[in-house]
């Protein structure tokens, strides 16, 4: 992106005619501004939201220095000969407008795709004219500079840190051509997703959740029944096909409720617990989208428990225990729980509310969890517990939710047969532990700041033959590691030094270096990311040590530790 920023006494423009097929629908009328900053902007081929963010953060700090509060964004194709296609340019220009507004800047945008007559009077001071060129390359170069420990990154930089990591570590990208807020997970990013999902699968199994799969699209009828059509419509992707209306599901609950309702349930069958890694779609405002933190395609580690009132406490306390276990394994930060209680307007029987709220309190107490009570802040359909985690930057993230629901069982007519033969409504518990897998991954990436623990690392061991002669031996090492489930990669191209550097750049956890000496003694040299070496290490010893770290999901970022050194000496 290239911009020319001018601090002006006066700007006037008048849209005359449309330039091409992509333009903004406007009423052409002339506009006039006094004492503003004008930003002529050319969007280039490889630009994305991140570039816009970086550009705006420079513009914002410059405006602060100038004491200016109003920005006129002026799409201007003549600063670059490498322009983005108009459809992308218009998207990014609009995005820029929204982000500027979010930064607290008064902003006006001149229409895109129009020939404009304009006149301008630029102020005479030295900072009145500033040209900027920003590209992914310049951002990368900045990233590559040694990070200063002293200067805290600005909020903008922090927000996009994981997006940079996503691109540089080849984990994920977000391509506005396909859709903002819809991250594409590359093979290496998919590995991290899977590791998180594997952890949750284990937890689900131990809790008694059974995994299901439900479609991504339901007919709109059910969303009328649940009230989403009325209350959540703004955020739903709705479409009509062959005369019938469908909704791309914004949540998984109705699907699970229907599975529950697919047969008669007796009090003895309860609790019925269903889980799903359900990808849901929510049409968040473009301005609200931030990397993986706020996306439109959200994969929840969703679960629904259908319980009798007397089971609430036990089920909740088991779920909360699992929440603590998972957050401890992944983030290891301070945990904050909140209990939101009955609001002014609510549905259902107040006595049942009180019982359920007490059950939640008992569950929290049984785990010795301290919590804050948010009196009256529960949803109208039931009380809930939220669990936040603090990351290494001291930021608090709400991840886990356990929400009681008296309403949906009513709306979808869910029942079970009680011991006395009467028909009762189950209570539905909605729960997510990680919340959104995408968001949780973003949190983890920033929390660990470039280097993930071994169990989450896409490249656990990079096997590097010293020369072409050692290639077969190295391939054998790599195959043996792969066969035990270690993510090993064989790298043979380029000098050893270069491959070591590349492995560092990809944040590979460990390197196994094999030359003639290693081949002759059927061993490897293990190198960690700090450059520490263990020479003549037996392959079985190395694999045993690595597999144990992976299995325990140890907090080891790829560091040779005393355990391994002791094992190597034996
Ligand atoms: Zn739900």
Coordinates of C-alpha atoms and ligand atoms in Angstrom, one line a residue:
X1 CA 0.0 0.0 0.0
X2 CA 1.3 3.4 -0.9
X3 CA -0.1 6.6 0.7
X4 CA 0.5 10.3 0.4
X5 CA -0.6 12.0 3.6
X6 CA -1.2 15.7 3.4
X7 CA -2.1 18.1 6.3
X8 CA -4.4 20.6 4.5
X9 CA -6.1 23.9 5.2
X10 CA -8.7 23.0 2.6
X11 CA -9.8 20.1 0.4
X12 CA -12.7 20.2 -2.0
X13 CA -13.8 17.4 -4.4
X14 CA -16.6 16.6 -6.7
X15 CA -17.3 13.1 -8.1
X16 CA -17.8 13.5 -11.9
X17 CA -18.2 10.1 -13.4
X18 CA -17.7 6.4 -12.6
X19 CA -14.4 5.0 -13.6
X20 CA -15.1 1.4 -14.2
X21 CA -17.4 -1.5 -13.2
X22 CA -16.5 -1.4 -9.5
X23 CA -17.6 1.8 -7.8
X24 CA -19.5 2.9 -4.8
X25 CA -23.2 3.8 -5.2
X26 CA -23.4 7.4 -4.2
X27 CA -25.2 10.6 -5.0
X28 CA -22.4 12.6 -6.7
X29 CA -22.1 15.8 -4.7
X30 CA -19.2 18.0 -3.9
X31 CA -17.6 17.9 -0.5
X32 CA -15.5 20.4 1.3
X33 CA -13.2 20.1 4.3
X34 CA -11.1 22.5 6.3
X35 CA -8.1 21.7 8.5
X36 CA -8.0 18.0 8.0
X37 CA -5.5 15.2 7.1
X38 CA -6.0 13.8 3.7
X39 CA -4.7 10.3 2.9
X40 CA -4.4 9.5 -0.8
X41 CA -4.2 5.7 -0.8
X42 CA -3.3 3.2 -3.5
X43 CA -4.1 -0.4 -2.6
X44 CA -1.6 -2.8 -4.1
X45 CA -1.9 -6.4 -5.2
X46 CA -0.5 -8.1 -2.1
X47 CA -2.1 -5.8 0.5
X48 CA -4.4 -7.2 3.2
X49 CA -6.0 -6.1 6.5
X50 CA -2.8 -6.3 8.3
X51 CA -1.1 -3.8 6.0
X52 CA -4.1 -1.5 6.4
X53 CA -3.8 -1.8 10.2
X54 CA -0.1 -1.1 10.1
X55 CA -0.6 1.9 7.8
X56 CA -3.4 3.3 10.0
X57 CA -1.4 2.9 13.1
X58 CA 1.3 5.1 11.5
X59 CA -1.3 7.6 10.3
X60 CA -2.9 7.7 13.7
X61 CA 0.3 8.5 15.5
X62 CA 1.3 11.1 13.0
X63 CA -2.2 12.7 13.3
X64 CA -1.6 12.8 17.1
X65 CA 1.7 14.7 16.5
X66 CA 0.0 17.1 14.1
X67 CA -2.9 17.6 16.6
X68 CA -5.4 16.7 13.8
X69 CA -8.5 14.8 14.5
X70 CA -10.2 14.4 11.1
X71 CA -9.0 12.1 8.4
X72 CA -10.2 12.1 4.8
X73 CA -9.4 8.8 3.1
X74 CA -9.1 9.4 -0.6
X75 CA -8.8 6.3 -2.8
X76 CA -6.2 7.3 -5.4
X77 CA -4.9 4.9 -8.0
X78 CA -1.9 6.9 -9.2
X79 CA 0.7 6.2 -6.5
X80 CA 1.4 2.6 -7.7
X81 CA 1.7 0.6 -10.9
X82 CA 0.9 -2.6 -9.0
X83 CA -2.7 -2.0 -8.0
X84 CA -5.0 -4.5 -6.4
X85 CA -8.0 -5.6 -8.3
X86 CA -10.8 -3.1 -7.7
X87 CA -13.0 -5.5 -5.8
X88 CA -10.2 -6.1 -3.3
X89 CA -9.2 -2.4 -3.2
X90 CA -12.8 -1.3 -2.4
X91 CA -12.9 -3.9 0.4
X92 CA -9.7 -2.7 2.0
X93 CA -10.6 1.0 1.6
X94 CA -13.8 0.3 3.5
X95 CA -12.0 -1.7 6.1
X96 CA -9.6 1.2 6.5
X97 CA -12.5 3.6 7.2
X98 CA -13.9 1.2 9.8
X99 CA -10.6 0.7 11.5
X100 CA -9.9 4.4 11.6
X101 CA -13.2 5.0 13.2
X102 CA -12.4 2.3 15.8
X103 CA -9.2 4.1 16.6
X104 CA -11.3 7.1 17.5
X105 CA -10.5 9.1 14.4
X106 CA -13.2 11.3 12.8
X107 CA -13.1 9.9 9.3
X108 CA -14.6 10.6 5.9
X109 CA -14.0 8.5 2.8
X110 CA -14.1 9.9 -0.7
X111 CA -16.1 7.5 -3.0
X112 CA -14.2 4.6 -4.6
X113 CA -14.4 4.2 -8.4
X114 CA -15.2 7.7 -9.4
X115 CA -13.3 10.4 -11.3
X116 CA -13.2 13.4 -9.1
X117 CA -12.4 17.0 -9.6
X118 CA -10.5 18.3 -6.6
X119 CA -8.6 21.2 -5.3
X120 CA -6.4 21.3 -2.3
X121 CA -4.4 23.8 -0.1
X122 CA -1.6 22.1 1.8
X123 CA -0.2 23.6 5.0
X124 CA 3.3 24.9 4.8
X125 CA 4.9 23.1 7.8
X126 CA 7.6 20.5 7.5
X127 CA 5.4 17.5 8.4
X128 CA 2.5 18.5 6.2
X129 CA 3.5 16.0 3.4
X130 CA 4.4 12.4 4.1
X131 CA 4.7 9.5 1.8
X132 CA 4.5 5.9 3.0
X133 CA 5.0 2.6 1.3
X134 CA 4.1 -0.5 3.2
X135 CA 4.1 -4.1 2.1
X136 CA 4.3 -7.6 3.6
X137 CA 8.0 -7.5 3.0
X138 CA 8.5 -4.3 5.0
X139 CA 6.4 -5.7 7.8
X140 CA 8.4 -8.9 7.7
X141 CA 11.7 -7.0 7.8
X142 CA 10.4 -5.1 10.9
X143 CA 9.5 -8.4 12.4
X144 CA 12.9 -9.8 11.7
X145 CA 14.7 -7.0 13.6
X146 CA 15.7 -8.1 17.1
X147 CA 12.8 -7.3 19.3
X148 CA 13.5 -4.7 21.9
X149 CA 12.7 -5.9 25.4
X150 CA 12.1 -2.4 26.6
X151 CA 9.5 -1.0 24.2
X152 CA 6.1 -2.6 24.7
X153 CA 4.4 -3.3 21.4
X154 CA 1.5 -1.0 20.7
X155 CA -2.0 -2.4 20.9
X156 CA -2.3 -2.6 17.1
X157 CA 0.9 -4.6 16.9
X158 CA -0.2 -6.9 19.6
X159 CA -3.5 -7.6 18.0
X160 CA -2.0 -8.8 14.8
X161 CA 1.0 -10.6 16.3
X162 CA -0.6 -14.0 15.7
X163 CA -1.6 -13.1 12.2
X164 CA 2.1 -12.5 11.5
X165 CA 2.9 -15.8 13.1
X166 CA 0.2 -17.4 11.0
X167 CA 1.8 -16.2 7.8
X168 CA 5.5 -16.6 8.7
X169 CA 5.1 -20.0 10.2
X170 CA 2.8 -21.1 7.4
X171 CA -0.1 -21.9 9.8
X172 CA -3.0 -19.9 8.3
X173 CA -3.9 -17.0 6.2
X174 CA -7.0 -14.8 5.8
X175 CA -7.7 -13.9 2.2
X176 CA -10.3 -11.2 1.7
X177 CA -10.9 -12.6 -1.8
X178 CA -12.5 -15.6 -0.1
X179 CA -14.0 -13.6 2.7
X180 CA -12.8 -11.6 5.7
X181 CA -12.9 -13.4 9.0
X182 CA -12.7 -16.8 7.3
X183 CA -9.3 -18.1 8.0
X184 CA -7.7 -20.8 5.9
X185 CA -5.8 -23.3 7.9
X186 CA -2.7 -24.5 6.1
X187 CA -1.4 -28.1 6.8
X188 CA 0.8 -26.8 9.6
X189 CA -2.0 -24.8 11.2
X190 CA -4.4 -27.8 10.9
X191 CA -2.0 -29.8 13.0
X192 CA -2.3 -27.3 15.9
X193 CA -6.1 -27.4 15.5
X194 CA -6.1 -31.2 15.6
X195 CA -3.9 -31.3 18.7
X196 CA -6.3 -29.0 20.5
X197 CA -9.2 -31.1 19.3
X198 CA -7.5 -34.4 20.3
X199 CA -7.1 -33.0 23.8
X200 CA -10.8 -32.1 24.0
X201 CA -11.8 -35.5 22.5
X202 CA -10.0 -37.1 25.4
X203 CA -11.7 -34.9 27.9
X204 CA -15.1 -35.4 26.3
X205 CA -14.6 -39.2 26.5
X206 CA -13.8 -39.0 30.2
X207 CA -16.8 -36.8 30.9
X208 CA -19.2 -39.1 29.0
X209 CA -19.8 -36.8 26.0
X210 CA -20.5 -38.7 22.8
X211 CA -19.4 -37.0 19.6
X212 CA -21.9 -36.4 16.8
X213 CA -21.8 -34.6 13.5
X214 CA -24.6 -32.3 12.3
X215 CA -24.9 -30.4 9.0
X216 CA -23.8 -26.8 8.5
X217 CA -27.1 -25.6 7.2
X218 CA -30.6 -26.1 8.8
X219 CA -33.9 -24.9 7.4
X220 CA -35.0 -21.6 8.9
X221 CA -38.1 -23.2 10.6
X222 CA -36.0 -24.4 13.5
X223 CA -34.4 -21.0 14.0
X224 CA -37.9 -19.5 14.3
X225 CA -38.7 -22.1 17.0
X226 CA -35.5 -21.3 18.9
X227 CA -36.1 -17.5 18.6
X228 CA -32.8 -17.0 16.8
X229 CA -34.5 -15.8 13.7
X230 CA -36.1 -13.0 15.7
X231 CA -33.2 -12.1 18.0
X232 CA -30.1 -13.1 16.1
X233 CA -31.0 -12.5 12.5
X234 CA -28.5 -9.7 12.0
X235 CA -25.6 -12.1 12.4
X236 CA -27.0 -15.1 10.4
X237 CA -26.2 -16.0 6.9
X238 CA -29.7 -16.7 5.4
X239 CA -30.4 -17.9 1.9
X240 CA -33.2 -19.2 -0.2
X241 CA -32.9 -22.2 -2.5
X242 CA -35.7 -23.7 -4.6
X243 CA -38.3 -21.7 -2.6
X244 CA -37.1 -22.8 0.8
X245 CA -35.2 -20.7 3.3
X246 CA -32.1 -22.0 5.0
X247 CA -29.7 -20.6 7.6
X248 CA -26.0 -21.4 7.8
X249 CA -26.0 -22.5 11.4
X250 CA -24.8 -19.8 13.9
X251 CA -24.9 -22.5 16.6
X252 CA -25.1 -26.2 17.0
X253 CA -27.7 -26.5 19.7
X254 CA -30.8 -27.4 17.7
X255 CA -29.0 -30.3 15.9
X256 CA -28.1 -31.8 19.3
X257 CA -31.6 -31.2 20.6
X258 CA -33.0 -33.0 17.7
X259 CA -30.7 -36.0 18.3
X260 CA -31.9 -36.0 21.9
X261 CA -35.5 -35.9 20.7
X262 CA -35.0 -38.7 18.2
X263 CA -36.2 -41.3 20.7
X264 CA -38.0 -41.6 23.9
X265 CA -35.7 -40.9 26.9
X266 CA -36.3 -42.2 30.3
X267 CA -34.9 -40.7 33.6
X268 CA -32.4 -43.5 33.6
X269 CA -31.0 -42.4 30.2
X270 CA -30.0 -39.0 31.6
X271 CA -27.7 -37.3 31.4
X272 CA -27.5 -37.5 27.6
X273 CA -24.3 -35.7 26.6
X274 CA -23.5 -34.9 23.0
X275 CA -20.4 -33.1 21.7
X276 CA -19.3 -31.8 18.3
X277 CA -16.5 -29.8 16.8
X278 CA -19.2 -27.8 15.0
X279 CA -18.2 -25.0 12.7
X280 CA -20.7 -22.2 12.9
X281 CA -21.0 -19.0 10.9
X282 CA -21.7 -15.6 12.2
X283 CA -21.8 -12.5 10.1
X284 CA -19.7 -10.3 12.4
X285 CA -19.2 -6.7 11.3
X286 CA -16.1 -6.4 9.1
X287 CA -14.7 -3.8 11.6
X288 CA -15.0 -6.2 14.4
X289 CA -12.9 -8.9 12.7
X290 CA -9.4 -9.3 14.2
X291 CA -7.2 -12.2 13.0
X292 CA -8.3 -15.4 14.7
X293 CA -9.7 -13.5 17.7
X294 CA -12.9 -12.6 15.9
X295 CA -13.8 -14.6 12.9
X296 CA -16.9 -15.5 10.9
X297 CA -16.2 -19.2 10.7
X298 CA -16.0 -20.4 14.2
X299 CA -15.3 -24.0 15.3
X300 CA -16.6 -24.6 18.7
X301 CA -15.7 -27.4 21.0
X302 CA -19.4 -27.6 21.6
X303 CA -21.2 -29.9 23.9
X304 CA -24.8 -30.2 25.2
X305 CA -25.8 -32.1 28.3
X306 CA -29.5 -32.9 28.8
X307 CA -29.9 -33.5 32.5
X308 CA -32.5 -33.9 35.3
X309 CA -32.5 -31.1 37.8
X310 CA -30.9 -33.4 40.4
X311 CA -27.9 -33.9 38.1
X312 CA -27.0 -30.3 37.4
X313 CA -24.5 -30.0 40.2
X314 CA -22.6 -33.2 39.4
X315 CA -22.5 -32.6 35.7
X316 CA -21.4 -29.0 36.1
X317 CA -18.7 -29.8 38.6
X318 CA -17.3 -32.5 36.3
X319 CA -17.3 -30.1 33.4
X320 CA -15.6 -27.4 35.5
X321 CA -12.9 -29.8 36.6
X322 CA -12.3 -30.6 32.9
X323 CA -12.1 -26.8 32.2
X324 CA -9.4 -26.3 34.8
X325 CA -7.5 -29.3 33.5
X326 CA -7.5 -28.1 29.9
X327 CA -6.6 -24.5 30.7
X328 CA -3.8 -25.6 33.0
X329 CA -2.4 -27.9 30.3
X330 CA -2.6 -25.2 27.6
X331 CA -2.2 -21.7 29.0
X332 CA -1.2 -22.2 32.6
X333 CA -2.4 -18.7 33.5
X334 CA -4.5 -17.3 36.3
X335 CA -8.1 -18.4 36.1
X336 CA -11.1 -16.2 36.8
X337 CA -14.7 -17.6 37.1
X338 CA -17.9 -15.6 37.1
X339 CA -21.4 -16.7 37.9
X340 CA -24.2 -14.8 36.2
X341 CA -27.5 -15.0 37.9
X342 CA -31.2 -14.5 37.1
X343 CA -32.0 -11.2 35.3
X344 CA -35.0 -9.1 35.8
X345 CA -36.9 -10.7 33.0
X346 CA -36.5 -14.4 32.7
X347 CA -38.5 -17.4 31.7
X348 CA -39.4 -20.4 33.8
X349 CA -40.1 -21.2 37.4
X350 CA -38.1 -18.9 39.9
X351 CA -37.8 -21.8 42.3
X352 CA -36.1 -23.9 39.6
X353 CA -33.8 -21.0 38.9
X354 CA -32.8 -20.7 42.5
X355 CA -32.1 -24.5 42.7
X356 CA -30.0 -24.4 39.6
X357 CA -28.1 -21.3 40.7
X358 CA -27.4 -23.0 44.0
X359 CA -26.2 -26.1 42.1
X360 CA -23.8 -24.0 40.2
X361 CA -22.4 -22.4 43.4
X362 CA -22.0 -25.8 44.9
X363 CA -20.1 -27.0 41.9
X364 CA -17.8 -24.0 42.1
X365 CA -17.3 -24.6 45.8
X366 CA -16.6 -28.3 45.3
X367 CA -13.6 -27.3 43.2
X368 CA -12.4 -24.6 45.5
X369 CA -12.8 -22.1 42.7
X370 CA -13.1 -18.5 43.7
X371 CA -15.6 -16.6 41.6
X372 CA -17.3 -13.3 41.1
X373 CA -21.1 -13.2 41.0
X374 CA -22.6 -11.0 38.4
X375 CA -26.0 -10.5 39.9
X376 CA -28.8 -10.3 37.3
X377 CA -26.5 -10.7 34.4
X378 CA -27.5 -14.2 33.3
X379 CA -29.3 -14.8 30.1
X380 CA -33.1 -14.8 30.3
X381 CA -33.1 -18.6 29.8
X382 CA -30.7 -19.6 32.5
X383 CA -27.7 -18.9 34.8
X384 CA -24.2 -19.5 33.6
X385 CA -20.5 -19.8 34.6
X386 CA -17.8 -18.2 32.5
X387 CA -14.1 -19.0 32.9
X388 CA -11.5 -16.5 31.8
X389 CA -7.8 -17.2 31.6
X390 CA -4.9 -14.7 31.8
X391 CA -2.2 -15.0 29.2
X392 CA 1.5 -14.2 29.4
X393 CA 0.8 -10.6 28.3
X394 CA -1.5 -10.2 31.3
X395 CA -4.6 -10.1 29.1
X396 CA -7.8 -11.9 30.2
X397 CA -9.7 -14.0 27.7
X398 CA -13.1 -15.6 28.2
X399 CA -12.8 -19.1 26.9
X400 CA -15.0 -21.6 28.7
X401 CA -18.8 -21.2 29.2
X402 CA -21.2 -23.4 31.0
X403 CA -24.7 -22.2 30.3
X404 CA -27.9 -23.6 31.8
X405 CA -31.0 -23.4 29.6
X406 CA -34.6 -23.9 30.6
X407 CA -35.9 -22.3 27.4
X408 CA -34.7 -24.4 24.4
X409 CA -36.1 -27.7 25.9
X410 CA -39.4 -25.9 26.1
X411 CA -39.2 -24.5 22.6
X412 CA -38.1 -27.7 21.0
X413 CA -40.4 -29.8 23.2
X414 CA -37.7 -32.0 24.7
X415 CA -38.9 -34.6 27.2
X416 CA -38.1 -37.5 29.4
X417 CA -40.2 -40.0 31.2
X418 CA -39.8 -39.7 35.0
X419 CA -39.8 -42.7 37.4
X420 CA -43.5 -42.1 38.2
X421 CA -44.4 -42.2 34.5
X422 CA -44.9 -38.4 34.2
X423 CA -43.3 -36.5 31.3
X424 CA -40.7 -33.9 32.3
X425 CA -38.5 -31.4 30.6
X426 CA -34.7 -31.9 30.8
X427 CA -32.5 -29.0 31.5
X428 CA -30.1 -28.3 28.7
X429 CA -26.5 -27.4 29.5
X430 CA -24.5 -25.7 26.7
X431 CA -20.8 -25.9 27.3
X432 CA -17.6 -25.1 25.5
X433 CA -14.1 -25.5 27.0
X434 CA -11.8 -23.8 24.6
X435 CA -14.7 -21.8 23.2
X436 CA -13.7 -21.2 19.6
X437 CA -10.8 -23.3 18.4
X438 CA -9.7 -20.4 16.1
X439 CA -9.7 -17.9 18.9
X440 CA -8.0 -20.2 21.3
X441 CA -5.3 -20.9 18.7
X442 CA -4.8 -17.1 18.4
X443 CA -4.6 -16.8 22.1
X444 CA -2.1 -19.6 22.3
X445 CA 0.1 -18.3 19.5
X446 CA 0.4 -14.9 21.2
X447 CA 0.7 -16.4 24.6
X448 CA 3.7 -18.5 23.6
X449 CA 5.0 -15.8 21.4
X450 CA 6.4 -17.7 18.3
X451 CA 7.5 -20.9 19.9
X452 CA 4.9 -23.5 20.8
X453 CA 5.4 -26.4 23.2
X454 CA 6.5 -29.6 21.6
X455 CA 3.1 -31.3 21.6
X456 CA 1.6 -28.4 19.7
X457 CA 4.5 -27.8 17.4
X458 CA 3.8 -28.6 13.7
X459 CA 7.5 -29.5 13.2
X460 CA 8.6 -31.6 16.2
X461 CA 11.9 -32.8 14.7
X462 CA 13.7 -31.8 11.6
X463 CA 16.1 -34.4 10.4
X464 CA 19.2 -33.0 8.8
X465 CA 21.8 -35.2 7.0
X466 CA 25.2 -33.5 7.0
X467 CA 25.8 -34.5 3.4
X468 CA 24.2 -36.4 0.6
X469 CA 26.0 -39.5 1.7
X470 CA 24.0 -39.6 4.9
X471 CA 20.7 -39.2 3.2
X472 CA 19.5 -42.8 3.4
X473 CA 20.4 -43.0 7.1
X474 CA 18.6 -39.7 7.8
X475 CA 15.5 -41.0 5.9
X476 CA 15.5 -44.1 8.0
X477 CA 15.7 -42.0 11.2
X478 CA 12.8 -39.8 10.0
X479 CA 10.7 -42.8 9.0
X480 CA 11.2 -44.4 12.4
X481 CA 10.2 -41.3 14.2
X482 CA 7.1 -40.8 12.0
X483 CA 6.0 -44.4 12.6
X484 CA 5.9 -43.7 16.4
X485 CA 3.8 -40.6 15.9
X486 CA 6.6 -38.0 16.1
X487 CA 6.1 -35.3 13.5
X488 CA 9.5 -35.6 11.8
X489 CA 10.6 -34.0 8.5
X490 CA 13.6 -34.8 6.4
X491 CA 15.3 -31.8 5.0
X492 CA 18.0 -32.4 2.4
X493 CA 18.2 -29.3 0.2
X494 CA 20.9 -26.7 0.8
X495 CA 23.8 -26.3 3.1
X496 CA 23.5 -27.6 6.6
X497 CA 23.9 -24.2 8.0
X498 CA 21.1 -22.9 5.9
X499 CA 18.8 -25.7 6.8
X500 CA 19.5 -25.1 10.5
X501 CA 18.6 -21.4 10.0
X502 CA 15.4 -22.3 8.1
X503 CA 14.4 -24.8 10.8
X504 CA 14.9 -22.0 13.4
X505 CA 12.8 -19.6 11.3
X506 CA 9.9 -22.2 11.2
X507 CA 10.3 -22.7 15.0
X508 CA 11.0 -26.4 14.6
X509 CA 11.2 -27.8 18.1
X510 CA 14.3 -30.0 17.7
X511 CA 16.8 -31.0 15.0
X512 CA 18.4 -34.4 14.5
X513 CA 21.7 -33.9 12.8
X514 CA 23.3 -37.0 11.2
X515 CA 26.7 -37.2 9.6
X516 CA 29.3 -40.0 9.2
X517 CA 30.0 -40.2 12.9
X518 CA 26.4 -40.6 13.8
X519 CA 25.8 -43.1 10.9
X520 CA 28.9 -45.1 12.0
X521 CA 27.6 -45.4 15.5
X522 CA 23.9 -45.7 14.7
X523 CA 23.1 -42.5 16.7
X524 CA 22.0 -39.0 16.2
X525 CA 23.1 -35.6 17.4
X526 CA 20.1 -33.8 18.9
X527 CA 20.1 -30.0 18.7
X528 CA 17.6 -27.8 20.5
X529 CA 16.6 -24.3 19.5
X530 CA 19.0 -22.7 21.9
X531 CA 21.8 -24.6 20.1
X532 CA 22.4 -27.0 22.9
X533 CA 23.6 -30.4 21.6
X534 CA 23.5 -34.0 22.8
X535 CA 25.9 -36.1 20.7
X536 CA 25.9 -39.8 20.0
X537 CA 22.4 -40.2 21.3
X538 CA 20.7 -43.5 20.7
X539 CA 17.6 -43.2 18.6
X540 CA 15.4 -45.1 21.0
X541 CA 16.5 -43.0 23.9
X542 CA 15.7 -39.8 21.9
X543 CA 12.4 -41.0 20.7
X544 CA 11.4 -42.2 24.2
X545 CA 12.2 -38.8 25.6
X546 CA 10.3 -36.9 22.9
X547 CA 7.3 -39.2 23.0
X548 CA 7.1 -38.8 26.8
X549 CA 7.0 -35.0 26.5
X550 CA 4.4 -35.2 23.8
X551 CA 2.2 -37.6 25.7
X552 CA 2.4 -35.6 28.9
X553 CA 1.8 -32.4 26.9
X554 CA 4.8 -31.1 28.8
X555 CA 5.6 -27.4 28.7
X556 CA 8.8 -28.0 26.8
X557 CA 9.4 -25.6 23.9
X558 CA 12.1 -27.9 22.4
X559 CA 14.7 -27.7 25.1
X560 CA 17.2 -30.5 25.9
X561 CA 16.7 -31.0 29.6
X562 CA 18.5 -32.8 32.4
X563 CA 16.4 -35.9 32.0
X564 CA 17.6 -36.4 28.5
X565 CA 21.2 -35.7 29.4
X566 CA 21.0 -38.3 32.2
X567 CA 19.3 -40.8 29.9
X568 CA 22.1 -40.2 27.3
X569 CA 24.8 -41.0 29.8
X570 CA 23.5 -44.4 30.7
Ligands
LIG1 ZN1 -25.6 -24.6 22.6

